[in-house]
mmCIF file of C-alpha atoms in Angstrom:
data_model
loop_
_atom_site.group_PDB
_atom_site.id
_atom_site.type_symbol
_atom_site.label_atom_id
_atom_site.label_comp_id
_atom_site.label_asym_id
_atom_site.label_seq_id
_atom_site.Cartn_x
_atom_site.Cartn_y
_atom_site.Cartn_z
ATOM 1 C CA UNK R 1 8.384 -95.439 -47.895
ATOM 2 C CA UNK R 2 9.086 -98.213 -45.394
ATOM 3 C CA UNK R 3 9.264 -98.148 -41.735
ATOM 4 C CA UNK R 4 13.373 -99.017 -42.251
ATOM 5 C CA UNK R 5 13.718 -95.959 -44.458
ATOM 6 C CA UNK R 6 12.521 -93.669 -41.125
ATOM 7 C CA UNK R 7 15.300 -91.827 -39.479
ATOM 8 C CA UNK R 8 14.930 -88.876 -37.560
ATOM 9 C CA UNK R 9 14.929 -85.460 -38.897
ATOM 10 C CA UNK R 10 19.021 -83.969 -39.537
ATOM 11 C CA UNK R 11 20.147 -82.333 -36.374
ATOM 12 C CA UNK R 12 17.710 -83.478 -34.130
ATOM 13 C CA UNK R 13 19.470 -86.169 -32.930
ATOM 14 C CA UNK R 14 23.225 -86.057 -31.161
ATOM 15 C CA UNK R 15 25.791 -88.832 -30.609
ATOM 16 C CA UNK R 16 26.231 -89.570 -27.013
ATOM 17 C CA UNK R 17 29.759 -87.884 -25.326
ATOM 18 C CA UNK R 18 31.973 -91.366 -24.721
ATOM 19 C CA UNK R 19 33.833 -89.790 -21.701
ATOM 20 C CA UNK R 20 36.730 -92.157 -20.674
ATOM 21 C CA UNK R 21 38.186 -93.596 -23.803
ATOM 22 C CA UNK R 22 41.016 -91.999 -24.336
ATOM 23 C CA UNK R 23 43.402 -88.772 -25.470
ATOM 24 C CA UNK R 24 41.841 -88.790 -28.688
ATOM 25 C CA UNK R 25 38.178 -88.609 -27.940
ATOM 26 C CA UNK R 26 38.529 -85.026 -26.332
ATOM 27 C CA UNK R 27 37.201 -86.552 -22.994
ATOM 28 C CA UNK R 28 39.838 -88.748 -21.895
ATOM 29 C CA UNK R 29 41.908 -89.119 -18.822
ATOM 30 C CA UNK R 30 39.773 -87.218 -16.068
ATOM 31 C CA UNK R 31 36.553 -87.777 -18.533
ATOM 32 C CA UNK R 32 35.292 -83.889 -18.543
ATOM 33 C CA UNK R 33 35.262 -83.861 -14.355
ATOM 34 C CA UNK R 34 38.593 -81.655 -14.250
ATOM 35 C CA UNK R 35 41.159 -82.299 -11.674
ATOM 36 C CA UNK R 36 39.731 -83.516 -7.894
ATOM 37 C CA UNK R 37 36.832 -82.042 -5.881
ATOM 38 C CA UNK R 38 33.411 -82.761 -4.573
ATOM 39 C CA UNK R 39 32.316 -83.059 -8.057
ATOM 40 C CA UNK R 40 35.146 -84.983 -9.603
ATOM 41 C CA UNK R 41 34.194 -87.956 -6.893
ATOM 42 C CA UNK R 42 32.567 -91.416 -8.093
ATOM 43 C CA UNK R 43 29.225 -91.908 -6.363
ATOM 44 C CA UNK R 44 25.593 -89.656 -5.583
ATOM 45 C CA UNK R 45 26.604 -85.458 -6.250
ATOM 46 C CA UNK R 46 24.819 -82.583 -4.292
ATOM 47 C CA UNK R 47 21.258 -82.633 -3.942
ATOM 48 C CA UNK R 48 19.210 -80.396 -5.408
ATOM 49 C CA UNK R 49 19.649 -76.854 -4.125
ATOM 50 C CA UNK R 50 22.545 -78.075 -2.162
ATOM 51 C CA UNK R 51 25.212 -74.516 -1.604
ATOM 52 C CA UNK R 52 28.184 -75.554 -0.222
ATOM 53 C CA UNK R 53 26.354 -75.431 3.248
ATOM 54 C CA UNK R 54 25.796 -71.848 3.066
ATOM 55 C CA UNK R 55 21.678 -71.989 4.152
ATOM 56 C CA UNK R 56 19.965 -72.721 0.652
ATOM 57 C CA UNK R 57 16.914 -69.855 -0.596
ATOM 58 C CA UNK R 58 14.799 -72.334 0.133
ATOM 59 C CA UNK R 59 15.300 -72.307 3.920
ATOM 60 C CA UNK R 60 16.848 -68.146 3.759
ATOM 61 C CA UNK R 61 12.628 -66.492 2.141
ATOM 62 C CA UNK R 62 10.642 -66.486 5.032
ATOM 63 C CA UNK R 63 7.377 -67.823 4.871
ATOM 64 C CA UNK R 64 4.288 -66.779 5.858
ATOM 65 C CA UNK R 65 0.529 -68.212 6.332
ATOM 66 C CA UNK R 66 -0.460 -71.752 4.770
ATOM 67 C CA UNK R 67 -1.087 -72.629 1.064
ATOM 68 C CA UNK R 68 -4.272 -74.304 0.313
ATOM 69 C CA UNK R 69 -3.341 -76.833 -3.098
ATOM 70 C CA UNK R 70 -6.849 -78.637 -3.212
ATOM 71 C CA UNK R 71 -8.770 -74.901 -3.376
ATOM 72 C CA UNK R 72 -10.377 -74.022 -6.257
ATOM 73 C CA UNK R 73 -9.397 -70.738 -8.408
ATOM 74 C CA UNK R 74 -12.714 -69.222 -10.654
ATOM 75 C CA UNK R 75 -12.258 -66.490 -13.454
ATOM 76 C CA UNK R 76 -13.975 -63.661 -11.865
ATOM 77 C CA UNK R 77 -16.732 -61.453 -13.805
ATOM 78 C CA UNK R 78 -18.681 -58.730 -12.507
ATOM 79 C CA UNK R 79 -22.746 -58.501 -12.592
ATOM 80 C CA UNK R 80 -21.730 -54.894 -14.679
ATOM 81 C CA UNK R 81 -19.659 -56.941 -17.282
ATOM 82 C CA UNK R 82 -22.449 -58.855 -18.680
ATOM 83 C CA UNK R 83 -24.056 -55.351 -19.726
ATOM 84 C CA UNK R 84 -22.338 -55.715 -22.987
ATOM 85 C CA UNK R 85 -24.506 -58.936 -23.768
ATOM 86 C CA UNK R 86 -27.866 -58.325 -25.705
ATOM 87 C CA UNK R 87 -31.014 -59.009 -24.069
ATOM 88 C CA UNK R 88 -32.018 -62.940 -24.156
ATOM 89 C CA UNK R 89 -28.224 -63.627 -24.660
ATOM 90 C CA UNK R 90 -26.876 -67.081 -23.182
ATOM 91 C CA UNK R 91 -24.159 -66.006 -21.777
ATOM 92 C CA UNK R 92 -21.143 -69.293 -21.498
ATOM 93 C CA UNK R 93 -17.817 -69.903 -20.429
ATOM 94 C CA UNK R 94 -17.245 -69.737 -24.581
ATOM 95 C CA UNK R 95 -19.359 -66.267 -24.797
ATOM 96 C CA UNK R 96 -16.818 -65.222 -22.304
ATOM 97 C CA UNK R 97 -14.085 -65.395 -23.876
ATOM 98 C CA UNK R 98 -15.412 -64.130 -26.938
ATOM 99 C CA UNK R 99 -15.936 -60.590 -25.854
ATOM 100 C CA UNK R 100 -12.422 -61.324 -23.701
ATOM 101 C CA UNK R 101 -13.927 -61.494 -19.803
ATOM 102 C CA UNK R 102 -12.311 -64.169 -19.218
ATOM 103 C CA UNK R 103 -8.991 -65.712 -20.509
ATOM 104 C CA UNK R 104 -8.062 -68.264 -18.468
ATOM 105 C CA UNK R 105 -11.162 -70.332 -16.486
ATOM 106 C CA UNK R 106 -8.541 -72.077 -14.081
ATOM 107 C CA UNK R 107 -11.597 -73.977 -12.153
ATOM 108 C CA UNK R 108 -14.330 -72.413 -13.531
ATOM 109 C CA UNK R 109 -16.343 -69.259 -13.922
ATOM 110 C CA UNK R 110 -17.758 -67.351 -10.600
ATOM 111 C CA UNK R 111 -20.013 -64.584 -12.126
ATOM 112 C CA UNK R 112 -19.766 -62.147 -8.420
ATOM 113 C CA UNK R 113 -22.398 -59.185 -7.484
ATOM 114 C CA UNK R 114 -20.831 -55.732 -7.642
ATOM 115 C CA UNK R 115 -22.282 -53.440 -10.324
ATOM 116 C CA UNK R 116 -25.931 -53.899 -12.334
ATOM 117 C CA UNK R 117 -27.751 -55.624 -14.446
ATOM 118 C CA UNK R 118 -30.773 -54.319 -16.777
ATOM 119 C CA UNK R 119 -31.134 -56.992 -19.387
ATOM 120 C CA UNK R 120 -32.952 -60.075 -19.005
ATOM 121 C CA UNK R 121 -29.705 -62.475 -19.909
ATOM 122 C CA UNK R 122 -29.127 -66.371 -19.114
ATOM 123 C CA UNK R 123 -25.912 -66.548 -17.755
ATOM 124 C CA UNK R 124 -24.632 -70.529 -17.523
ATOM 125 C CA UNK R 125 -21.172 -70.446 -14.592
ATOM 126 C CA UNK R 126 -19.471 -72.543 -12.347
ATOM 127 C CA UNK R 127 -20.554 -70.491 -9.477
ATOM 128 C CA UNK R 128 -22.573 -67.304 -8.297
ATOM 129 C CA UNK R 129 -21.998 -65.091 -5.290
ATOM 130 C CA UNK R 130 -25.592 -64.339 -3.455
ATOM 131 C CA UNK R 131 -26.115 -61.051 -4.409
ATOM 132 C CA UNK R 132 -24.917 -61.944 -8.636
ATOM 133 C CA UNK R 133 -27.878 -64.723 -8.384
ATOM 134 C CA UNK R 134 -29.798 -62.017 -7.167
ATOM 135 C CA UNK R 135 -29.372 -59.039 -9.436
ATOM 136 C CA UNK R 136 -29.838 -61.681 -12.246
ATOM 137 C CA UNK R 137 -33.231 -62.813 -11.510
ATOM 138 C CA UNK R 138 -34.040 -59.312 -10.878
ATOM 139 C CA UNK R 139 -33.829 -58.276 -14.210
ATOM 140 C CA UNK R 140 -35.470 -61.144 -15.281
ATOM 141 C CA UNK R 141 -32.451 -63.324 -16.203
ATOM 142 C CA UNK R 142 -31.392 -66.519 -14.844
ATOM 143 C CA UNK R 143 -28.322 -67.994 -13.198
ATOM 144 C CA UNK R 144 -28.153 -71.306 -14.021
ATOM 145 C CA UNK R 145 -25.372 -73.539 -12.477
ATOM 146 C CA UNK R 146 -22.986 -75.951 -14.504
#
């Protein structure tokens, strides 16, 4: 095969709609814009979200509080969830995903101190709460921040 023999797959491309080229084209006269009205005129149309002067949806819906777009979002795992691992296991993000404890990682994994752990395990996570760290170390394990 040569470079000039390449072509798109059949049906993947579509011919451009040629408007205003006479009655025979099927898009002559009003060029597919119908008769008169704001959308038939030349120039820029209406902005996104414009509802003909009615109060737009983004202004009708009540807004409360503050949404910090720079906030970190963590996948949460509790200390009690780590009980499913064997003693002396190294628990990282991959291991948590394999056991189904974490689906989406977001900005990392944070281990919280809800529940208890009786096995000595090494946990590698993005963040730990103080209680989680103390419970893991009290059981003889290690809490490593990655």
